[in-house]
Coordinates of C-alpha atoms in Angstrom, one line a residue:
X1 CA 0.0 0.0 0.0
X2 CA 2.8 2.4 0.9
X3 CA 4.4 1.7 -2.5
X4 CA 1.2 2.5 -4.3
X5 CA 0.8 5.8 -2.5
X6 CA 4.4 6.7 -3.5
X7 CA 3.6 6.0 -7.1
X8 CA 0.9 8.7 -7.0
X9 CA 1.5 12.4 -7.2
X10 CA -0.7 15.4 -6.5
X11 CA 0.4 18.4 -8.5
X12 CA 0.2 21.9 -6.9
X13 CA 1.3 25.5 -7.2
X14 CA 2.6 26.6 -10.7
X15 CA 2.8 23.0 -11.9
X16 CA -0.9 22.6 -11.3
X17 CA -1.6 25.9 -12.9
X18 CA 0.3 24.8 -16.1
X19 CA -1.9 21.7 -16.2
X20 CA -5.1 23.6 -15.7
X21 CA -4.1 25.7 -18.7
X22 CA -3.6 22.6 -20.8
X23 CA -5.5 22.8 -24.1
X24 CA -5.7 19.0 -24.2
X25 CA -7.7 19.0 -20.9
X26 CA -9.8 22.1 -21.6
X27 CA -13.1 20.3 -22.2
X28 CA -12.9 18.1 -19.1
X29 CA -11.9 21.1 -17.0
X30 CA -14.7 23.3 -18.4
X31 CA -17.1 20.6 -17.5
X32 CA -15.7 21.0 -14.0
X33 CA -14.7 17.4 -13.4
X34 CA -13.4 16.8 -9.9
X35 CA -12.1 13.9 -7.8
X36 CA -11.0 13.5 -4.2
X37 CA -7.4 14.6 -3.4
X38 CA -5.5 11.7 -2.0
X39 CA -2.4 13.4 -0.4
X40 CA 0.6 11.1 -0.7
X41 CA 2.8 10.6 2.4
X42 CA 6.0 10.4 0.2
X43 CA 7.1 11.1 -3.3
X44 CA 8.0 8.6 -6.0
X45 CA 11.6 7.8 -6.8
X46 CA 13.4 9.6 -9.5
X47 CA 12.9 6.6 -11.8
X48 CA 9.2 6.5 -11.1
X49 CA 8.8 10.2 -11.7
X50 CA 10.6 10.0 -15.0
X51 CA 8.2 7.2 -16.0
X52 CA 5.2 9.3 -15.0
X53 CA 6.4 12.3 -16.9
X54 CA 7.2 10.2 -20.0
X55 CA 3.7 8.6 -20.1
X56 CA 1.7 11.7 -19.3
X57 CA 1.5 14.2 -22.2
X58 CA 0.4 17.1 -19.9
X59 CA 3.7 16.7 -18.0
X60 CA 6.0 16.4 -21.0
X61 CA 6.5 20.1 -21.4
X62 CA 5.9 21.2 -17.8
X63 CA 8.6 23.1 -16.1
X64 CA 10.8 21.2 -13.6
X65 CA 10.9 20.6 -10.8
X66 CA 7.3 19.3 -10.5
X67 CA 5.6 20.9 -7.5
X68 CA 3.6 18.3 -5.5
X69 CA 1.7 18.1 -2.2
X70 CA 2.6 15.6 0.5
X71 CA 1.3 15.2 4.0
X72 CA 2.8 17.5 6.7
X73 CA 4.6 14.6 8.4
X74 CA 6.2 13.4 5.1
X75 CA 9.9 14.0 4.4
X76 CA 10.6 17.2 2.5
X77 CA 12.2 16.9 -0.9
X78 CA 13.7 19.4 -3.4
X79 CA 15.5 17.9 -6.4
X80 CA 15.8 18.7 -10.1
X81 CA 12.6 16.6 -10.6
X82 CA 10.4 17.4 -7.7
X83 CA 9.6 20.0 -5.0
X84 CA 7.3 19.1 -2.2
X85 CA 4.8 21.3 -0.3
X86 CA 3.1 20.2 3.0
X87 CA -0.6 19.7 3.1
X88 CA -3.3 18.4 5.5
X89 CA -3.7 14.7 4.8
X90 CA -7.5 15.1 4.5
X91 CA -8.8 17.7 2.0
X92 CA -12.5 18.3 1.2
X93 CA -14.2 16.1 -1.4
X94 CA -13.5 17.3 -5.0
X95 CA -10.3 19.1 -4.2
X96 CA -8.5 17.6 -7.1
X97 CA -8.7 16.9 -10.8
X98 CA -7.4 13.6 -12.3
X99 CA -4.9 14.3 -15.1
X100 CA -4.0 10.6 -15.8
X101 CA -3.7 7.4 -13.8
X102 CA -1.5 8.2 -10.8
X103 CA -1.4 11.9 -11.6
X104 CA -3.8 14.4 -10.0
X105 CA -3.6 18.2 -9.7
X106 CA -5.3 20.4 -7.1
X107 CA -8.7 21.8 -8.3
X108 CA -9.2 25.4 -9.4
X109 CA -10.9 26.0 -6.1
X110 CA -7.9 24.8 -4.1
X111 CA -5.1 26.2 -6.2
X112 CA -5.5 29.8 -4.9
X113 CA -5.3 28.6 -1.3
X114 CA -2.0 26.8 -1.7
X115 CA -0.5 29.7 -3.7
X116 CA -1.8 32.5 -1.5
X117 CA 1.3 32.7 0.8
X118 CA 3.5 33.3 -2.3
X119 CA 1.4 36.0 -4.0
X120 CA 0.6 39.6 -3.4
X121 CA -3.0 40.6 -3.0
X122 CA -3.1 41.9 -6.5
X123 CA -1.4 38.7 -7.9
X124 CA -3.9 36.6 -6.1
X125 CA -6.8 38.5 -7.5
X126 CA -5.3 38.2 -11.0
X127 CA -4.9 34.5 -10.6
X128 CA -8.5 34.2 -9.4
X129 CA -9.6 36.3 -12.4
X130 CA -8.2 33.7 -14.8
X131 CA -9.7 30.8 -13.0
X132 CA -13.1 32.6 -13.0
X133 CA -12.5 33.9 -16.6
X134 CA -13.0 32.9 -20.2
X135 CA -9.3 32.7 -21.0
X136 CA -6.3 30.6 -20.3
X137 CA -2.8 32.1 -20.4
X138 CA -0.7 30.1 -22.8
X139 CA 2.7 31.7 -23.5
X140 CA 3.6 29.2 -26.2
X141 CA 0.6 30.4 -28.4
X142 CA 0.8 33.3 -30.8
X143 CA -1.7 35.4 -28.8
X144 CA -0.4 34.2 -25.5
X145 CA -3.8 32.8 -24.5
X146 CA -6.8 30.8 -25.7
X147 CA -10.5 31.3 -25.1
X148 CA -12.7 29.1 -22.9
X149 CA -16.4 28.5 -23.3
X150 CA -16.9 28.4 -19.6
X151 CA -14.8 29.4 -16.5
X152 CA -13.0 26.7 -14.6
X153 CA -14.9 27.6 -11.4
X154 CA -17.3 30.1 -9.9
X155 CA -17.1 32.4 -6.8
X156 CA -19.8 30.2 -5.2
X157 CA -17.7 27.0 -5.7
X158 CA -14.6 28.7 -4.3
X159 CA -16.5 30.0 -1.2
X160 CA -17.9 26.6 -0.6
X161 CA -14.4 25.1 -0.7
X162 CA -13.1 27.7 1.6
X163 CA -15.9 27.0 4.1
X164 CA -15.0 23.3 3.9
X165 CA -11.4 24.0 4.6
X166 CA -12.2 26.0 7.7
X167 CA -9.3 27.9 9.1
X168 CA -6.7 26.4 6.9
X169 CA -3.8 28.8 6.0
X170 CA -4.6 30.9 2.9
X171 CA -8.4 30.8 3.1
X172 CA -8.8 34.3 4.6
X173 CA -6.6 35.9 1.9
X174 CA -8.4 34.1 -0.9
X175 CA -11.7 35.2 0.5
X176 CA -10.6 38.8 0.6
X177 CA -9.0 38.6 -2.9
X178 CA -12.2 37.1 -4.3
X179 CA -14.0 40.4 -3.8
X180 CA -11.4 42.1 -6.2
X181 CA -11.3 39.3 -8.8
X182 CA -13.0 39.6 -12.2
X183 CA -15.7 37.1 -13.1
X184 CA -16.0 36.1 -16.8
X185 CA -13.2 38.3 -18.0
X186 CA -12.3 37.5 -21.6
X187 CA -8.6 38.3 -21.5
X188 CA -5.8 39.4 -19.2
X189 CA -6.1 42.9 -20.6
X190 CA -9.8 43.0 -19.8
X191 CA -8.9 41.9 -16.3
X192 CA -6.4 44.8 -16.0
X193 CA -8.9 47.3 -17.3
X194 CA -11.7 46.0 -15.0
X195 CA -9.5 46.2 -12.0
X196 CA -8.4 49.7 -12.7
X197 CA -12.1 50.7 -13.1
X198 CA -13.4 48.7 -10.1
X199 CA -10.8 48.7 -7.4
X200 CA -11.3 51.2 -4.6
X201 CA -9.5 54.6 -4.9
X202 CA -7.2 53.7 -1.9
X203 CA -6.0 50.8 -4.0
X204 CA -5.4 52.8 -7.2
X205 CA -8.7 52.2 -8.9
X206 CA -11.6 54.5 -9.9
X207 CA -14.1 52.8 -7.5
X208 CA -16.9 52.0 -10.0
X209 CA -19.3 49.1 -9.4
X210 CA -18.5 46.5 -12.0
X211 CA -21.9 44.8 -12.6
X212 CA -20.8 42.1 -15.0
X213 CA -18.2 41.1 -17.6
X214 CA -19.1 39.4 -20.9
X215 CA -22.6 38.7 -19.7
X216 CA -25.3 38.5 -22.3
X217 CA -27.5 41.7 -22.8
X218 CA -30.6 41.3 -24.9
X219 CA -30.7 43.8 -27.8
X220 CA -32.5 44.4 -31.0
X221 CA -30.1 43.6 -33.9
X222 CA -29.8 46.6 -36.3
X223 CA -28.8 44.6 -39.4
X224 CA -31.3 41.8 -38.8
X225 CA -34.7 43.6 -39.1
X226 CA -34.5 44.5 -35.4
X227 CA -34.9 40.9 -34.3
X228 CA -33.9 39.9 -30.8
X229 CA -30.2 39.3 -30.3
X230 CA -27.4 39.3 -27.7
X231 CA -24.4 41.5 -27.0
X232 CA -21.7 40.8 -24.4
X233 CA -20.1 44.0 -23.2
X234 CA -16.5 43.5 -21.9
X235 CA -17.3 45.5 -18.7
X236 CA -20.7 46.7 -17.6
X237 CA -20.9 49.4 -15.0
X238 CA -24.0 50.6 -13.1
X239 CA -24.7 53.5 -10.8
X240 CA -25.1 52.7 -7.1
X241 CA -28.6 51.3 -6.4
X242 CA -29.0 50.5 -10.1
X243 CA -30.2 54.1 -10.7
X244 CA -29.3 56.1 -13.8
X245 CA -27.9 54.9 -17.1
X246 CA -25.6 52.0 -17.6
X247 CA -22.1 52.3 -19.0
X248 CA -20.3 49.6 -21.1
X249 CA -16.5 49.8 -21.5
X250 CA -15.0 47.8 -24.4
X251 CA -11.3 47.1 -24.7
X252 CA -10.4 47.7 -28.4
X253 CA -7.5 45.2 -28.9
X254 CA -5.4 44.5 -31.9
X255 CA -8.0 42.3 -33.5
X256 CA -10.3 45.2 -33.9
X257 CA -8.3 46.8 -36.7
X258 CA -10.1 45.3 -39.8
X259 CA -13.0 47.0 -41.6
X260 CA -15.2 44.1 -40.6
X261 CA -14.3 44.5 -36.9
X262 CA -15.0 48.3 -37.1
X263 CA -18.4 47.5 -38.6
X264 CA -19.2 45.0 -35.8
X265 CA -18.1 47.6 -33.2
X266 CA -20.4 50.2 -34.7
X267 CA -23.4 47.9 -34.7
X268 CA -22.8 46.9 -31.1
X269 CA -22.4 50.5 -30.1
X270 CA -25.7 51.5 -31.8
X271 CA -27.6 48.5 -30.2
X272 CA -26.3 49.3 -26.7
X273 CA -27.1 53.0 -27.0
X274 CA -30.7 52.0 -28.0
X275 CA -31.0 50.3 -24.6
X276 CA -29.8 53.4 -22.7
X277 CA -26.3 51.9 -22.1
X278 CA -23.6 54.4 -23.0
X279 CA -20.6 52.6 -24.5
X280 CA -16.9 53.8 -24.3
X281 CA -14.1 52.1 -26.3
X282 CA -10.6 52.1 -24.8
X283 CA -7.8 51.4 -27.2
X284 CA -4.3 50.1 -26.2
X285 CA -2.8 53.6 -26.6
X286 CA -5.6 55.2 -24.4
X287 CA -5.3 52.4 -21.8
X288 CA -1.6 53.4 -21.2
X289 CA -2.4 57.1 -21.0
X290 CA -3.3 58.0 -17.4
X291 CA -4.6 61.5 -18.3
X292 CA -7.0 59.9 -20.8
X293 CA -8.2 57.3 -18.3
X294 CA -8.7 60.0 -15.7
X295 CA -10.8 61.9 -18.1
X296 CA -12.8 58.8 -19.1
X297 CA -13.5 58.0 -15.5
X298 CA -14.8 61.6 -15.0
X299 CA -17.2 61.1 -18.0
X300 CA -18.4 57.8 -16.6
X301 CA -18.9 59.2 -13.2
X302 CA -21.2 62.0 -14.6
X303 CA -23.1 59.5 -16.7
X304 CA -23.8 57.3 -13.8
X305 CA -24.8 60.2 -11.6
X306 CA -22.1 59.6 -9.0
X307 CA -21.3 62.7 -6.9
X308 CA -17.8 64.1 -7.4
X309 CA -15.7 63.7 -4.3
X310 CA -14.4 66.8 -2.6
X311 CA -10.6 66.3 -2.5
X312 CA -7.8 68.6 -1.6
X313 CA -4.9 69.1 -4.0
X314 CA -2.8 66.8 -1.8
X315 CA -5.4 64.1 -1.9
X316 CA -5.8 64.4 -5.6
X317 CA -2.1 64.0 -6.1
X318 CA -2.0 61.1 -3.8
X319 CA -4.8 59.2 -5.6
X320 CA -3.2 59.9 -8.9
X321 CA 0.1 58.3 -7.7
X322 CA -1.9 55.3 -6.5
X323 CA -3.5 55.0 -9.9
X324 CA -0.1 55.1 -11.6
X325 CA 1.3 52.5 -9.2
X326 CA -1.7 50.2 -9.8
X327 CA -1.2 50.5 -13.6
X328 CA 2.5 49.8 -13.4
X329 CA 2.0 46.8 -11.1
X330 CA -0.7 45.3 -13.3
X331 CA 1.7 45.6 -16.2
X332 CA 4.3 43.5 -14.3
X333 CA 1.9 40.7 -13.5
X334 CA 2.1 38.4 -16.5
X335 CA 0.5 35.3 -15.0
X336 CA 3.7 33.3 -15.4
X337 CA 6.3 34.9 -13.2
X338 CA 4.8 35.4 -9.7
X339 CA 7.4 37.7 -8.3
X340 CA 5.4 40.5 -6.7
X341 CA 6.6 39.5 -3.2
X342 CA 10.2 40.1 -4.4
X343 CA 9.3 43.5 -5.8
X344 CA 7.6 44.4 -2.4
X345 CA 10.8 43.3 -0.6
X346 CA 13.2 45.2 -2.8
X347 CA 10.8 48.2 -3.2
X348 CA 12.2 48.6 -6.6
X349 CA 10.0 49.6 -9.5
X350 CA 10.8 47.7 -12.8
X351 CA 10.0 49.3 -16.2
X352 CA 6.6 47.9 -17.4
X353 CA 6.9 45.5 -20.3
X354 CA 3.7 45.1 -22.3
X355 CA 2.9 41.8 -23.9
X356 CA 1.0 42.8 -27.1
X357 CA -0.2 39.2 -27.6
X358 CA -2.8 39.9 -24.9
X359 CA -4.0 43.0 -26.8
X360 CA -7.1 41.0 -27.8
X361 CA -10.7 40.4 -26.8
X362 CA -12.9 37.4 -27.4
X363 CA -14.9 37.2 -30.6
X364 CA -17.7 36.0 -28.5
X365 CA -18.1 39.6 -27.2
X366 CA -19.6 40.5 -30.6
X367 CA -22.6 38.3 -29.8
X368 CA -21.9 36.1 -32.8

């Protein structure tokens, strides 16, 4: 029995994240398949690990060492092939996903918990946004991502898992970060834009109430004899108490440059305006322009009927610095290198590097 347990592995941390981003597994993951997490009390030998890697396609191109969970009383191990992380021996039902015989990875609900201690609050919210979103970061692909039909999990499933874990380390931080995460975001860039619009002013955001992302809105189609149709605004904002007009904010990525895309954008704009939803389009250039974003936020505030805050010049300068800092930090979070803690320790500010492959939005946003 002990030998059998050592032959099994339970993937965790960035190894599990790589597996959850696997295109080969996307349909099973989007169906939200789950299994129980049998936490091994040891790790396989080097020979056994090499055999598992060789016979499991999802591990063939995974970065080494493999990160795995073991029970807290198990011996620690860090080699070129494997790095262990301690875990309670008993995890709630459905805490894992079966990759292949003998290979499981932690579920999308459990992954943020085990990674929480390594991430900043903003990184944790960014990770949650991908798990709750309609995209998977895939650096090897031309666009750096691919689209999902359904998110890997939901806020309700994550909260239920946190409740089942009780006071386990990381649960409180995940619970807090969940309130800042984006649900049904269509791309990393949409996540960044939504966070800038929705986070509180003390965190560098504009403090708007993000009602929904990429949720269907019933419209009458202009080019289809005004028949009923659906549009899916990137970001939908509402005034407090649902009073006043709605505002949709669309990120205009690099795939909007064709004449056909411009025509679709114009149709969507007209159909949303007809519903009383003002639409604003943010291009890549405008997104990186703090003055433009400040001006856009002022227009949105007036449209939604939100009173203008009375701030001193010192307060205005402080909030502007916070908005610039949030923008810069979001540019440094790429979903692959989780090094925000290191930046916090060194207190250095690296030069933002923009990955233009993420300058896209899902075609599904057009309602096609």
